Amino acid sequence: MTKAKNTKKFALVKRQLSAKDPRIKSNAKKEEEKRKDQKKREVKHVETANAALYFRYNTQLGPPYHILLDTNFINFAIQNKLEIVKAAMDCLYARCTPYITDCVMAELEKLGRKYRVALRIGRCIATAVGDVLGVHAVCALCVQRRITSAAWRGCASVWVCS
């Protein structure tokens, strides 16, 4: 009979933990302290809340309502066969003025033939509103800047439909 070959065995030496290994408790405590110090050093910017929102709902809301429409909301209204202005008036029991920003119209135009009905509805019903800082790639950014801009702060009742 032939003799079986003995293969060389690797990694027979015991492994040692380095002094910087995170599994060592003293190192873990030091890292936690560093994280806490970094969190304390961070500056937090908090916007002041409107005084009208003290009771968690806006007491200044009242008709006529100004409604900012988004692409998703227009598509939702089409899927559920809703007329946007009529449904808004039925929901809010008051006169509503829908607004569409230029970036929402540009997004509807980019979406192509599939969304041509939404584009036609958007052109018919809404009062056009210019963009704050030009046409954005993301409409949500434009809508957010539109609401926080000084021009819309004067309106007592702005609704965002997204």
PDB file of C-alpha atoms in Angstrom, residues 39-49 144:
ATOM      1  CA  LYS A  39     -22.511  64.777  19.241  1.00  0.00           C
ATOM      2  CA  LYS A  40     -22.177  67.529  21.847  1.00  0.00           C
ATOM      3  CA  ARG A  41     -20.063  69.627  19.483  1.00  0.00           C
ATOM      4  CA  GLU A  42     -22.565  69.448  16.597  1.00  0.00           C
ATOM      5  CA  VAL A  43     -24.589  72.616  16.129  1.00  0.00           C
ATOM      6  CA  LYS A  44     -28.310  72.069  15.729  1.00  0.00           C
ATOM      7  CA  HIS A  45     -30.313  74.459  13.575  1.00  0.00           C
ATOM      8  CA  VAL A  46     -33.974  74.406  14.524  1.00  0.00           C
ATOM      9  CA  GLU A  47     -36.500  76.578  12.717  1.00  0.00           C
ATOM     10  CA  THR A  48     -38.876  78.501  14.907  1.00  0.00           C
ATOM     11  CA  ALA A  49     -42.403  77.152  14.902  1.00  0.00           C
ATOM     12  CA  GLN A 144     -40.518  72.969  -0.313  1.00  0.00           C
TER      13      GLN A 144
END
